[in-house]
mmCIF file of C-alpha atoms in Angstrom:
data_model
loop_
_atom_site.group_PDB
_atom_site.id
_atom_site.type_symbol
_atom_site.label_atom_id
_atom_site.label_comp_id
_atom_site.label_asym_id
_atom_site.label_seq_id
_atom_site.Cartn_x
_atom_site.Cartn_y
_atom_site.Cartn_z
ATOM 1 C CA MET A 630 53.112 -29.168 -237.004
ATOM 2 C CA THR A 631 54.981 -27.682 -239.416
ATOM 3 C CA SER A 632 58.549 -27.327 -239.579
ATOM 4 C CA SER A 633 60.104 -24.217 -239.390
ATOM 5 C CA VAL A 634 62.676 -25.304 -242.217
ATOM 6 C CA LYS A 635 61.701 -23.945 -245.787
ATOM 7 C CA PRO A 636 60.360 -26.885 -248.268
ATOM 8 C CA GLY A 637 63.099 -28.018 -250.589
ATOM 9 C CA VAL A 638 66.303 -26.711 -248.534
ATOM 10 C CA THR A 639 69.402 -28.602 -249.390
ATOM 11 C CA GLY A 640 73.037 -27.770 -249.917
ATOM 12 C CA ARG A 641 75.751 -28.453 -246.908
ATOM 13 C CA HIS A 642 73.646 -28.535 -243.974
ATOM 14 C CA LEU A 643 71.107 -31.281 -243.998
ATOM 15 C CA PRO A 644 67.393 -29.592 -242.496
ATOM 16 C CA ALA A 645 66.784 -30.994 -239.311
ATOM 17 C CA ASN A 646 63.174 -31.522 -240.152
ATOM 18 C CA SER A 647 63.505 -32.781 -243.613
ATOM 19 C CA GLY A 648 61.296 -35.754 -244.198
ATOM 20 C CA GLU A 649 60.127 -38.486 -241.738
ATOM 21 C CA ARG A 650 63.238 -40.917 -242.895
ATOM 22 C CA LEU A 651 65.637 -41.302 -240.517
ATOM 23 C CA PRO A 652 69.273 -40.454 -241.970
ATOM 24 C CA VAL A 653 70.447 -44.466 -240.718
ATOM 25 C CA VAL A 654 73.528 -44.463 -242.420
ATOM 26 C CA GLY A 655 74.842 -41.216 -240.845
ATOM 27 C CA LEU A 656 73.716 -42.274 -237.620
ATOM 28 C CA LEU A 657 75.182 -45.676 -237.933
ATOM 29 C CA THR A 658 78.902 -44.220 -238.829
ATOM 30 C CA LEU A 659 78.173 -41.881 -235.654
ATOM 31 C CA SER A 660 77.818 -44.506 -233.457
ATOM 32 C CA GLY A 661 81.050 -46.223 -234.618
ATOM 33 C CA ALA A 662 82.950 -43.113 -233.841
ATOM 34 C CA MET A 663 80.896 -43.861 -230.246
ATOM 35 C CA PHE A 664 82.231 -46.999 -229.576
ATOM 36 C CA ILE A 665 86.055 -46.009 -230.342
ATOM 37 C CA SER A 666 85.710 -42.840 -228.443
ATOM 38 C CA MET A 667 84.415 -45.146 -225.103
ATOM 39 C CA ALA A 668 86.624 -47.809 -225.970
ATOM 40 C CA THR A 669 89.553 -45.591 -225.819
ATOM 41 C CA GLU A 670 88.105 -44.062 -222.039
ATOM 42 C CA PHE A 671 87.839 -47.576 -220.178
ATOM 43 C CA LEU A 672 90.284 -49.517 -222.163
ATOM 44 C CA PRO A 673 93.126 -48.826 -219.775
ATOM 45 C CA SER A 674 91.372 -50.392 -217.136
ATOM 46 C CA GLY A 675 91.515 -53.949 -218.876
ATOM 47 C CA LEU A 676 95.218 -53.651 -219.434
ATOM 48 C CA ILE A 677 96.605 -53.060 -215.893
ATOM 49 C CA PRO A 678 98.831 -55.387 -215.669
ATOM 50 C CA GLN A 679 100.735 -55.407 -219.057
ATOM 51 C CA ILE A 680 101.086 -51.432 -218.757
ATOM 52 C CA SER A 681 102.127 -51.547 -214.749
ATOM 53 C CA ALA A 682 105.095 -54.306 -215.578
ATOM 54 C CA ASP A 683 106.177 -52.392 -219.107
ATOM 55 C CA PHE A 684 106.715 -49.670 -216.981
ATOM 56 C CA GLY A 685 107.347 -51.083 -213.298
ATOM 57 C CA ARG A 686 104.688 -48.673 -211.989
ATOM 58 C CA SER A 687 102.102 -49.775 -209.426
ATOM 59 C CA ALA A 688 98.594 -50.736 -210.362
ATOM 60 C CA SER A 689 96.970 -47.982 -208.617
ATOM 61 C CA ASP A 690 99.255 -45.709 -210.779
ATOM 62 C CA VAL A 691 98.583 -47.285 -213.655
ATOM 63 C CA GLY A 692 94.671 -46.873 -212.897
ATOM 64 C CA ASN A 693 95.095 -42.892 -212.955
ATOM 65 C CA MET A 694 95.225 -43.121 -216.598
ATOM 66 C CA VAL A 695 91.352 -43.753 -216.203
ATOM 67 C CA THR A 696 91.233 -41.094 -213.703
ATOM 68 C CA VAL A 697 93.311 -38.259 -215.297
ATOM 69 C CA PHE A 698 91.388 -38.817 -218.497
ATOM 70 C CA ALA A 699 87.806 -38.401 -216.738
ATOM 71 C CA LEU A 700 89.105 -35.425 -214.508
ATOM 72 C CA THR A 701 90.016 -33.686 -217.863
ATOM 73 C CA VAL A 702 86.953 -33.935 -219.292
ATOM 74 C CA ILE A 703 85.250 -32.533 -216.774
ATOM 75 C CA LEU A 704 87.482 -29.537 -216.849
ATOM 76 C CA THR A 705 87.386 -29.495 -220.475
ATOM 77 C CA ALA A 706 83.956 -30.299 -221.828
ATOM 78 C CA ALA A 707 81.976 -26.911 -221.095
ATOM 79 C CA PRO A 708 84.567 -24.754 -221.768
ATOM 80 C CA LEU A 709 85.498 -26.139 -225.274
ATOM 81 C CA ALA A 710 81.523 -26.127 -225.849
ATOM 82 C CA ILE A 711 81.069 -22.480 -225.203
ATOM 83 C CA LEU A 712 84.299 -21.739 -227.221
ATOM 84 C CA THR A 713 83.520 -23.566 -230.251
ATOM 85 C CA ARG A 714 80.101 -22.959 -230.501
ATOM 86 C CA ARG A 715 79.856 -21.441 -233.893
ATOM 87 C CA ILE A 716 81.794 -23.357 -235.473
ATOM 88 C CA PRO A 717 80.097 -26.301 -237.624
ATOM 89 C CA ARG A 718 79.552 -29.108 -236.131
ATOM 90 C CA LYS A 719 80.417 -31.809 -238.485
ATOM 91 C CA THR A 720 83.596 -30.185 -238.218
ATOM 92 C CA MET A 721 83.807 -30.418 -234.726
ATOM 93 C CA VAL A 722 83.026 -33.861 -234.663
ATOM 94 C CA LEU A 723 86.318 -34.432 -236.947
ATOM 95 C CA ILE A 724 88.746 -32.185 -235.127
ATOM 96 C CA SER A 725 87.785 -33.544 -231.740
ATOM 97 C CA PHE A 726 87.667 -37.022 -233.348
ATOM 98 C CA ALA A 727 91.275 -36.710 -234.436
ATOM 99 C CA LEU A 728 92.649 -35.547 -231.186
ATOM 100 C CA ILE A 729 91.009 -39.029 -230.262
ATOM 101 C CA GLY A 730 92.877 -40.856 -232.676
ATOM 102 C CA ALA A 731 96.379 -38.409 -231.755
ATOM 103 C CA GLY A 732 96.038 -39.494 -228.215
ATOM 104 C CA ASN A 733 96.169 -43.472 -229.229
ATOM 105 C CA VAL A 734 99.211 -42.766 -231.495
ATOM 106 C CA VAL A 735 100.941 -41.071 -228.728
ATOM 107 C CA LEU A 736 100.099 -44.151 -226.374
ATOM 108 C CA VAL A 737 101.519 -46.340 -228.911
ATOM 109 C CA LEU A 738 105.106 -44.594 -228.899
ATOM 110 C CA ALA A 739 105.046 -43.810 -225.465
ATOM 111 C CA PRO A 740 108.669 -44.069 -223.819
ATOM 112 C CA SER A 741 107.653 -42.794 -220.579
ATOM 113 C CA PHE A 742 104.778 -43.582 -218.444
ATOM 114 C CA GLU A 743 104.377 -39.747 -218.336
ATOM 115 C CA PHE A 744 104.096 -39.915 -222.004
ATOM 116 C CA LEU A 745 101.208 -42.352 -221.648
ATOM 117 C CA LEU A 746 99.566 -39.740 -219.061
ATOM 118 C CA GLY A 747 99.947 -36.945 -221.245
ATOM 119 C CA ALA A 748 98.366 -39.067 -224.117
ATOM 120 C CA ARG A 749 95.494 -39.268 -222.141
ATOM 121 C CA ILE A 750 94.935 -35.526 -221.330
ATOM 122 C CA LEU A 751 95.301 -35.102 -225.258
ATOM 123 C CA GLY A 752 92.486 -38.017 -226.174
ATOM 124 C CA ALA A 753 90.357 -36.302 -223.171
ATOM 125 C CA VAL A 754 90.538 -33.007 -224.552
ATOM 126 C CA GLY A 755 89.501 -34.635 -227.996
ATOM 127 C CA HIS A 756 86.663 -37.426 -226.117
ATOM 128 C CA GLY A 757 84.775 -34.465 -224.217
ATOM 129 C CA ALA A 758 84.735 -31.979 -227.189
ATOM 130 C CA PHE A 759 83.522 -34.885 -229.392
ATOM 131 C CA TRP A 760 80.712 -35.692 -226.748
ATOM 132 C CA THR A 761 79.318 -32.422 -226.317
ATOM 133 C CA VAL A 762 78.792 -32.302 -230.216
ATOM 134 C CA VAL A 763 77.875 -35.768 -230.890
ATOM 135 C CA ALA A 764 75.537 -36.027 -227.889
ATOM 136 C CA ALA A 765 73.517 -33.374 -229.793
ATOM 137 C CA TYR A 766 73.892 -34.173 -232.858
ATOM 138 C CA PRO A 767 70.780 -36.496 -233.670
ATOM 139 C CA ALA A 768 68.794 -33.504 -232.419
ATOM 140 C CA TYR A 769 70.215 -31.371 -235.735
ATOM 141 C CA LEU A 770 69.247 -34.219 -237.888
ATOM 142 C CA VAL A 771 65.596 -35.383 -237.111
ATOM 143 C CA ARG A 772 62.383 -34.530 -236.222
ATOM 144 C CA PRO A 773 61.570 -34.133 -232.127
ATOM 145 C CA THR A 774 59.435 -37.214 -232.614
ATOM 146 C CA GLN A 775 62.396 -39.495 -234.040
ATOM 147 C CA LEU A 776 65.014 -38.308 -231.210
ATOM 148 C CA ALA A 777 64.305 -41.121 -228.591
ATOM 149 C CA LYS A 778 64.932 -43.462 -232.225
ATOM 150 C CA ALA A 779 68.185 -41.653 -233.574
ATOM 151 C CA MET A 780 69.597 -41.565 -230.028
ATOM 152 C CA ALA A 781 68.666 -44.994 -229.451
ATOM 153 C CA ILE A 782 71.088 -45.676 -232.876
ATOM 154 C CA THR A 783 73.866 -43.441 -231.809
ATOM 155 C CA ALA A 784 73.717 -44.741 -228.046
ATOM 156 C CA ALA A 785 74.193 -48.005 -229.725
ATOM 157 C CA GLY A 786 78.015 -47.765 -230.157
ATOM 158 C CA GLY A 787 78.789 -46.945 -226.469
ATOM 159 C CA SER A 788 76.595 -50.250 -225.636
ATOM 160 C CA VAL A 789 78.528 -52.377 -228.083
ATOM 161 C CA ALA A 790 81.991 -51.113 -226.447
ATOM 162 C CA GLY A 791 80.777 -52.075 -223.013
ATOM 163 C CA VAL A 792 80.113 -55.515 -224.452
ATOM 164 C CA ILE A 793 82.999 -56.384 -226.718
ATOM 165 C CA GLY A 794 85.615 -53.167 -226.925
ATOM 166 C CA THR A 795 87.082 -53.809 -223.711
ATOM 167 C CA PRO A 796 87.331 -57.508 -223.537
ATOM 168 C CA MET A 797 88.759 -57.463 -227.109
ATOM 169 C CA GLY A 798 91.347 -54.711 -226.289
ATOM 170 C CA ASN A 799 92.233 -57.067 -223.778
ATOM 171 C CA ALA A 800 92.539 -60.111 -225.367
ATOM 172 C CA LEU A 801 94.906 -58.059 -227.874
ATOM 173 C CA GLY A 802 96.810 -56.631 -225.227
ATOM 174 C CA GLN A 803 97.681 -60.070 -223.748
ATOM 175 C CA ILE A 804 98.225 -61.986 -226.852
ATOM 176 C CA PHE A 805 100.391 -58.624 -229.119
ATOM 177 C CA GLY A 806 101.188 -56.453 -226.153
ATOM 178 C CA TRP A 807 98.920 -53.509 -224.592
ATOM 179 C CA ARG A 808 100.175 -50.822 -227.373
ATOM 180 C CA SER A 809 98.472 -53.353 -229.875
ATOM 181 C CA ALA A 810 95.154 -52.457 -228.561
ATOM 182 C CA PHE A 811 95.861 -48.510 -228.700
ATOM 183 C CA ALA A 812 97.381 -49.391 -232.332
ATOM 184 C CA VAL A 813 94.183 -50.995 -233.389
ATOM 185 C CA LEU A 814 91.805 -47.640 -231.894
ATOM 186 C CA ALA A 815 94.111 -45.427 -233.255
ATOM 187 C CA GLY A 816 93.649 -47.323 -237.405
ATOM 188 C CA LEU A 817 89.928 -47.479 -236.622
ATOM 189 C CA VAL A 818 90.010 -43.597 -235.954
ATOM 190 C CA ILE A 819 91.377 -43.372 -239.306
ATOM 191 C CA VAL A 820 88.666 -45.457 -241.051
ATOM 192 C CA PHE A 821 85.419 -43.893 -239.410
ATOM 193 C CA MET A 822 87.447 -40.056 -239.664
ATOM 194 C CA LEU A 823 86.717 -41.248 -243.601
ATOM 195 C CA LEU A 824 83.361 -42.714 -243.290
ATOM 196 C CA MET A 825 82.137 -39.487 -241.230
ATOM 197 C CA VAL A 826 83.487 -37.599 -243.889
ATOM 198 C CA TRP A 827 81.497 -39.347 -246.914
ATOM 199 C CA MET A 828 78.700 -40.136 -244.652
ATOM 200 C CA LEU A 829 77.771 -37.942 -242.165
ATOM 201 C CA PRO A 830 75.385 -35.414 -242.678
ATOM 202 C CA ALA A 831 76.647 -31.804 -241.908
ATOM 203 C CA VAL A 832 74.478 -29.601 -239.625
ATOM 204 C CA HIS A 833 74.972 -26.050 -238.553
ATOM 205 C CA PRO A 834 75.638 -25.221 -234.845
ATOM 206 C CA HIS A 835 72.233 -23.584 -234.794
ATOM 207 C CA GLY A 836 70.609 -26.773 -236.383
ATOM 208 C CA ALA A 837 68.755 -26.274 -240.313
ATOM 209 C CA ASP A 838 68.678 -22.657 -240.136
ATOM 210 C CA THR A 839 72.067 -21.292 -240.793
ATOM 211 C CA LYS A 840 71.108 -17.759 -239.012
ATOM 212 C CA PRO A 841 71.371 -17.907 -235.272
ATOM 213 C CA PRO A 842 68.675 -18.050 -233.098
ATOM 214 C CA LYS A 843 67.066 -14.648 -231.657
ATOM 215 C CA THR A 844 67.694 -15.337 -228.342
ATOM 216 C CA GLY A 845 70.040 -13.782 -225.391
ATOM 217 C CA PRO A 846 72.723 -15.557 -223.023
ATOM 218 C CA VAL A 847 72.728 -18.876 -222.495
ATOM 219 C CA GLY A 848 72.283 -18.122 -218.579
ATOM 220 C CA ARG A 849 68.623 -16.297 -220.181
ATOM 221 C CA ASP A 850 67.503 -19.382 -222.347
ATOM 222 C CA LYS A 851 63.773 -20.483 -221.121
ATOM 223 C CA GLY A 852 65.366 -24.184 -221.199
ATOM 224 C CA ILE A 853 68.379 -23.264 -218.722
ATOM 225 C CA LEU A 854 66.456 -24.890 -215.602
ATOM 226 C CA ALA A 855 65.709 -28.178 -217.356
ATOM 227 C CA ILE A 856 69.230 -28.581 -218.898
ATOM 228 C CA LEU A 857 70.389 -28.155 -215.114
ATOM 229 C CA ILE A 858 67.879 -30.205 -213.729
ATOM 230 C CA ILE A 859 68.754 -33.242 -215.985
ATOM 231 C CA SER A 860 72.090 -32.931 -215.708
ATOM 232 C CA VAL A 861 71.516 -33.220 -211.649
ATOM 233 C CA LEU A 862 69.529 -36.229 -212.427
ATOM 234 C CA ILE A 863 72.253 -37.699 -214.746
ATOM 235 C CA LEU A 864 74.753 -37.320 -212.025
ATOM 236 C CA MET A 865 72.190 -38.778 -209.526
ATOM 237 C CA VAL A 866 71.385 -41.805 -211.569
ATOM 238 C CA VAL A 867 74.748 -42.747 -212.795
ATOM 239 C CA SER A 868 76.406 -42.489 -209.537
ATOM 240 C CA ALA A 869 74.436 -44.621 -208.208
ATOM 241 C CA GLN A 870 74.760 -47.633 -210.578
ATOM 242 C CA ILE A 871 78.137 -46.812 -210.955
ATOM 243 C CA SER A 872 78.695 -47.144 -207.050
ATOM 244 C CA PHE A 873 77.856 -50.766 -207.254
ATOM 245 C CA GLY A 874 78.848 -51.125 -210.857
ATOM 246 C CA THR A 875 82.463 -50.782 -210.562
ATOM 247 C CA TYR A 876 82.522 -53.543 -207.712
ATOM 248 C CA THR A 877 80.359 -55.748 -209.385
ATOM 249 C CA VAL A 878 83.298 -58.218 -210.365
ATOM 250 C CA VAL A 879 84.686 -57.983 -206.816
ATOM 251 C CA TRP A 880 81.279 -58.714 -205.390
ATOM 252 C CA LEU A 881 80.274 -61.352 -207.666
ATOM 253 C CA LEU A 882 83.633 -63.298 -206.563
ATOM 254 C CA ASP A 883 83.491 -62.259 -203.109
ATOM 255 C CA VAL A 884 80.210 -62.408 -202.037
ATOM 256 C CA VAL A 885 78.272 -64.494 -204.222
ATOM 257 C CA ASN A 886 81.119 -66.921 -204.489
ATOM 258 C CA LEU A 887 80.953 -67.382 -208.587
ATOM 259 C CA ALA A 888 83.367 -68.859 -210.348
ATOM 260 C CA PRO A 889 86.232 -66.566 -212.080
ATOM 261 C CA ALA A 890 85.362 -68.382 -215.236
ATOM 262 C CA GLY A 891 81.922 -67.443 -214.816
ATOM 263 C CA VAL A 892 82.706 -63.432 -214.755
ATOM 264 C CA PRO A 893 83.000 -62.908 -218.157
ATOM 265 C CA VAL A 894 79.901 -64.573 -219.368
ATOM 266 C CA ILE A 895 77.652 -62.857 -217.079
ATOM 267 C CA LEU A 896 79.143 -59.316 -218.011
ATOM 268 C CA PHE A 897 78.962 -60.106 -221.670
ATOM 269 C CA VAL A 898 75.118 -61.716 -221.197
ATOM 270 C CA SER A 899 74.378 -58.116 -219.223
ATOM 271 C CA GLY A 900 76.071 -56.251 -221.911
ATOM 272 C CA ILE A 901 73.803 -58.182 -224.295
ATOM 273 C CA ALA A 902 70.929 -57.111 -222.439
ATOM 274 C CA SER A 903 72.022 -53.566 -222.055
ATOM 275 C CA ALA A 904 71.965 -53.314 -225.824
ATOM 276 C CA VAL A 905 68.483 -54.705 -225.552
ATOM 277 C CA GLY A 906 67.276 -52.114 -223.351
ATOM 278 C CA VAL A 907 68.923 -49.717 -225.493
ATOM 279 C CA ALA A 908 66.737 -50.754 -228.577
ATOM 280 C CA VAL A 909 63.232 -50.994 -226.528
ATOM 281 C CA THR A 910 63.878 -47.150 -225.403
ATOM 282 C CA GLY A 911 63.845 -46.435 -228.842
ATOM 283 C CA ALA A 912 61.218 -47.600 -229.821
ATOM 284 C CA PHE A 913 58.902 -47.040 -226.784
ATOM 285 C CA TYR A 914 60.210 -44.234 -224.886
ATOM 286 C CA ARG A 915 58.562 -41.386 -227.250
ATOM 287 C CA LYS A 916 55.084 -43.280 -226.334
ATOM 288 C CA PHE A 917 55.734 -43.204 -222.731
ATOM 289 C CA PRO A 918 58.601 -41.104 -221.729
ATOM 290 C CA THR A 919 57.427 -40.058 -218.263
ATOM 291 C CA GLY A 920 56.274 -43.558 -217.710
ATOM 292 C CA MET A 921 59.359 -45.627 -218.937
ATOM 293 C CA PHE A 922 61.827 -43.140 -216.981
ATOM 294 C CA LEU A 923 60.288 -43.551 -213.513
ATOM 295 C CA ALA A 924 59.636 -47.031 -214.038
ATOM 296 C CA SER A 925 62.978 -47.768 -215.136
ATOM 297 C CA LEU A 926 64.357 -46.034 -212.107
ATOM 298 C CA ALA A 927 61.968 -47.960 -209.518
ATOM 299 C CA THR A 928 62.991 -51.163 -211.539
ATOM 300 C CA GLN A 929 66.798 -50.345 -210.836
ATOM 301 C CA VAL A 930 65.823 -49.853 -206.916
ATOM 302 C CA GLY A 931 64.174 -52.788 -206.886
ATOM 303 C CA ILE A 932 66.726 -55.069 -208.199
ATOM 304 C CA LEU A 933 69.593 -53.599 -206.095
ATOM 305 C CA CYS A 934 67.621 -54.468 -203.371
ATOM 306 C CA ALA A 935 66.994 -57.917 -204.280
ATOM 307 C CA ILE A 936 70.504 -59.045 -205.636
ATOM 308 C CA PRO A 937 72.245 -59.159 -202.072
ATOM 309 C CA VAL A 938 68.648 -61.297 -200.631
ATOM 310 C CA ALA A 939 69.504 -63.591 -203.863
ATOM 311 C CA ALA A 940 73.115 -63.773 -203.040
ATOM 312 C CA THR A 941 72.106 -65.866 -200.177
ATOM 313 C CA MET A 942 70.311 -69.024 -201.732
ATOM 314 C CA ASN A 943 71.825 -71.605 -202.504
ATOM 315 C CA SER A 944 71.414 -71.313 -206.249
ATOM 316 C CA GLN A 945 73.085 -68.518 -208.498
ATOM 317 C CA ILE A 946 70.703 -68.613 -211.074
ATOM 318 C CA PRO A 947 68.398 -65.461 -209.434
ATOM 319 C CA VAL A 948 71.901 -63.417 -209.259
ATOM 320 C CA TRP A 949 72.375 -64.301 -213.064
ATOM 321 C CA ILE A 950 68.624 -63.465 -213.739
ATOM 322 C CA LEU A 951 68.689 -59.916 -211.856
ATOM 323 C CA ILE A 952 72.043 -58.927 -213.279
ATOM 324 C CA THR A 953 71.088 -59.746 -216.507
ATOM 325 C CA VAL A 954 67.703 -57.736 -216.135
ATOM 326 C CA MET A 955 69.575 -54.753 -214.389
ATOM 327 C CA GLY A 956 71.467 -54.493 -217.601
ATOM 328 C CA ALA A 957 68.427 -54.305 -220.331
ATOM 329 C CA VAL A 958 66.891 -51.822 -217.883
ATOM 330 C CA PHE A 959 69.862 -49.521 -217.028
ATOM 331 C CA GLY A 960 70.873 -49.613 -220.611
ATOM 332 C CA GLY A 961 68.104 -47.766 -221.838
ATOM 333 C CA ILE A 962 68.049 -44.889 -218.749
ATOM 334 C CA PRO A 963 70.901 -42.833 -220.122
ATOM 335 C CA VAL A 964 69.436 -42.787 -223.960
ATOM 336 C CA MET A 965 66.252 -41.475 -221.945
ATOM 337 C CA LEU A 966 67.812 -38.392 -220.345
ATOM 338 C CA GLN A 967 70.087 -37.800 -223.277
ATOM 339 C CA THR A 968 66.870 -37.404 -224.874
ATOM 340 C CA ARG A 969 64.972 -35.778 -222.693
ATOM 341 C CA MET A 970 68.020 -33.122 -222.330
ATOM 342 C CA MET A 971 68.168 -32.422 -226.214
ATOM 343 C CA GLN A 972 64.366 -32.281 -226.070
ATOM 344 C CA SER A 973 64.543 -29.651 -223.194
ATOM 345 C CA ALA A 974 67.257 -27.460 -224.658
ATOM 346 C CA SER A 975 66.601 -24.861 -227.422
ATOM 347 C CA VAL A 976 68.490 -24.770 -230.654
ATOM 348 C CA GLY A 977 70.849 -22.334 -229.096
ATOM 349 C CA ALA A 978 71.300 -23.849 -226.091
ATOM 350 C CA ARG A 979 72.032 -27.433 -227.380
ATOM 351 C CA ASN A 980 75.960 -27.241 -227.004
ATOM 352 C CA VAL A 981 75.755 -26.122 -223.761
ATOM 353 C CA ALA A 982 73.444 -28.639 -222.881
ATOM 354 C CA ALA A 983 75.415 -31.098 -224.328
ATOM 355 C CA ALA A 984 78.486 -30.131 -222.270
ATOM 356 C CA LEU A 985 77.214 -30.200 -219.019
ATOM 357 C CA GLN A 986 75.523 -33.247 -220.138
ATOM 358 C CA THR A 987 78.945 -34.904 -220.727
ATOM 359 C CA THR A 988 80.273 -33.391 -217.355
ATOM 360 C CA ALA A 989 77.306 -34.787 -215.490
ATOM 361 C CA PHE A 990 78.163 -38.578 -216.781
ATOM 362 C CA ASN A 991 81.730 -38.139 -215.869
ATOM 363 C CA VAL A 992 81.071 -36.554 -212.740
ATOM 364 C CA GLY A 993 78.811 -39.595 -212.217
ATOM 365 C CA ILE A 994 81.054 -42.330 -213.059
ATOM 366 C CA GLY A 995 84.223 -40.799 -211.094
ATOM 367 C CA GLY A 996 82.106 -39.310 -207.940
ATOM 368 C CA GLY A 997 80.223 -43.293 -208.046
ATOM 369 C CA ALA A 998 83.495 -45.441 -208.370
ATOM 370 C CA PHE A 999 84.527 -42.898 -205.057
ATOM 371 C CA MET A 1000 81.374 -44.011 -203.184
ATOM 372 C CA GLY A 1001 81.575 -47.388 -203.706
ATOM 373 C CA GLY A 1002 84.964 -47.597 -202.551
ATOM 374 C CA ALA A 1003 84.049 -45.672 -199.457
ATOM 375 C CA VAL A 1004 81.510 -47.759 -198.587
ATOM 376 C CA ILE A 1005 83.424 -50.912 -198.767
ATOM 377 C CA ASP A 1006 86.353 -49.410 -196.878
ATOM 378 C CA HIS A 1007 84.152 -48.238 -194.010
ATOM 379 C CA LEU A 1008 80.901 -50.614 -193.909
ATOM 380 C CA SER A 1009 81.249 -53.740 -196.077
ATOM 381 C CA LEU A 1010 81.035 -55.324 -199.662
ATOM 382 C CA THR A 1011 77.673 -56.750 -198.796
ATOM 383 C CA VAL A 1012 75.921 -54.016 -198.299
ATOM 384 C CA LEU A 1013 76.865 -51.844 -201.035
ATOM 385 C CA PRO A 1014 73.613 -52.973 -203.150
ATOM 386 C CA PHE A 1015 72.011 -51.331 -200.383
ATOM 387 C CA TRP A 1016 74.191 -48.419 -200.933
ATOM 388 C CA ALA A 1017 73.452 -48.270 -204.190
ATOM 389 C CA ALA A 1018 69.557 -48.692 -204.308
ATOM 390 C CA ILE A 1019 69.168 -45.891 -201.421
ATOM 391 C CA CYS A 1020 70.955 -43.403 -204.028
ATOM 392 C CA MET A 1021 68.906 -44.867 -207.025
ATOM 393 C CA CYS A 1022 65.690 -44.150 -204.647
ATOM 394 C CA VAL A 1023 66.992 -40.369 -204.254
ATOM 395 C CA ALA A 1024 67.194 -40.221 -207.880
ATOM 396 C CA LEU A 1025 63.630 -41.558 -208.298
ATOM 397 C CA ILE A 1026 62.209 -39.116 -205.935
ATOM 398 C CA ALA A 1027 63.902 -36.250 -207.440
ATOM 399 C CA ALA A 1028 62.663 -36.937 -210.999
ATOM 400 C CA VAL A 1029 59.289 -37.527 -209.475
ATOM 401 C CA ILE A 1030 59.234 -33.781 -208.094
ATOM 402 C CA TRP A 1031 60.609 -32.505 -211.357
ATOM 403 C CA GLU A 1032 57.788 -34.195 -213.464
ATOM 404 C CA ILE A 1033 55.435 -32.629 -210.916
ATOM 405 C CA TYR A 1034 56.664 -29.762 -211.152
ATOM 406 C CA ILE A 1035 56.562 -29.840 -214.925
ATOM 407 C CA LYS A 1036 52.682 -31.150 -215.530
ATOM 408 C CA ARG A 1037 51.865 -28.006 -212.995
ATOM 409 C CA ARG A 1038 54.063 -25.114 -214.392
ATOM 410 C CA PRO A 1039 52.009 -23.136 -216.487
ATOM 411 C CA LYS A 1040 52.818 -23.542 -220.138
ATOM 412 C CA LYS A 1041 52.852 -20.241 -222.726
ATOM 413 C CA PRO A 1042 55.367 -20.587 -225.312
ATOM 414 C CA GLY A 1043 55.354 -18.716 -228.223
ATOM 415 C CA LYS A 1044 55.461 -19.828 -232.079
ATOM 416 C CA LYS A 1045 58.882 -20.010 -232.055
ATOM 417 C CA GLU A 1046 60.016 -21.402 -229.083
ATOM 418 C CA LYS A 1047 56.986 -24.260 -229.211
ATOM 419 C CA GLU A 1048 58.819 -25.197 -232.916
ATOM 420 C CA ALA A 1049 62.093 -25.165 -230.646
ATOM 421 C CA ILE A 1050 60.544 -27.812 -227.576
ATOM 422 C CA ASP A 1051 57.756 -29.783 -230.068
ATOM 423 C CA GLY A 1052 57.752 -33.394 -228.713
ATOM 424 C CA VAL A 1053 58.904 -32.437 -225.062
ATOM 425 C CA HIS A 1054 55.792 -33.466 -223.308
ATOM 426 C CA GLU A 1055 53.809 -35.616 -225.475
#
């Protein structure tokens, strides 16, 4: 397969297919910015007691800081992606990241709880716009055959945020007050803004070629069906996992009778395992895309079914092992879904694909947490893993049907279309 980019192209915009070497420094810089963005989203959940005491609000009121954030992302991500599709991608990364930083600054200075919610809305607008760009950014920088590795590098930022971001923020909040945690994030935004200006390669909204691709409206794009299906799969898989994941700590304490001191340890171990899963996915997904994805979903179903059984045993070791393995397996699933999304989307539809992907993840997170709470209220905490397993099984069945459809449908792409989707079904 020859590149569609003319040899020797240089200048402001890095050719997406220029050589085999990964732009590791740029990808790592982007990964660090993703860490800050994800830490900003979830940090309030670890600081609820301090914020509640400071403003005299209930825990549920403070919890709305997370709800308002997710809802804002859901409502604004796709429209912003469409409105800003002609703005250079690096410029959009910097603008949206600056909004995240501004939201954190307002949080630090907020005199009232209402200002806190306003700051969260501001930060969420930046977060949604940021992810609609960065989700697609690696696809502009590397060959399709390198996309899984590039996605794994950038996804590591989100994984690290889950492992150390929230615990460190919580520790800062307990020692120096909750405002200090957001002040540190605001400072890190400035640092990584400078790093991205310097180290992040610039790309054009349409990839290496500065001319827009000759395509019709996004709704007529040949890849729109795949984009929509993958968005639905993201929603199904994430909501299934989050329905249990949101209440994992409660389940460990009340069902497994795990000592409170063991909770942060098992979560840290699971987080490390998740980062390992991301690395393994980056190394092997290109070789076994369909097999790895379906096997991962099937493994999750098995683990979610086995965890309640393990909880009835005299030893807690099986639960520790299963939680750790679950973290490792699920760590790679979002990378696979994001990689498949960018491989399936044509160049002209990447910004919309990234927006729908971001929206699907946030709907899955919010919907999964709601479903898990409903199961606990109307059934019981003990059956929650089984509910998550059923939902994950439905997602697995949907994924199998989609893979069968992909393999059976006729493929007659033109030359330009082949270059745009090269590597999707290797």
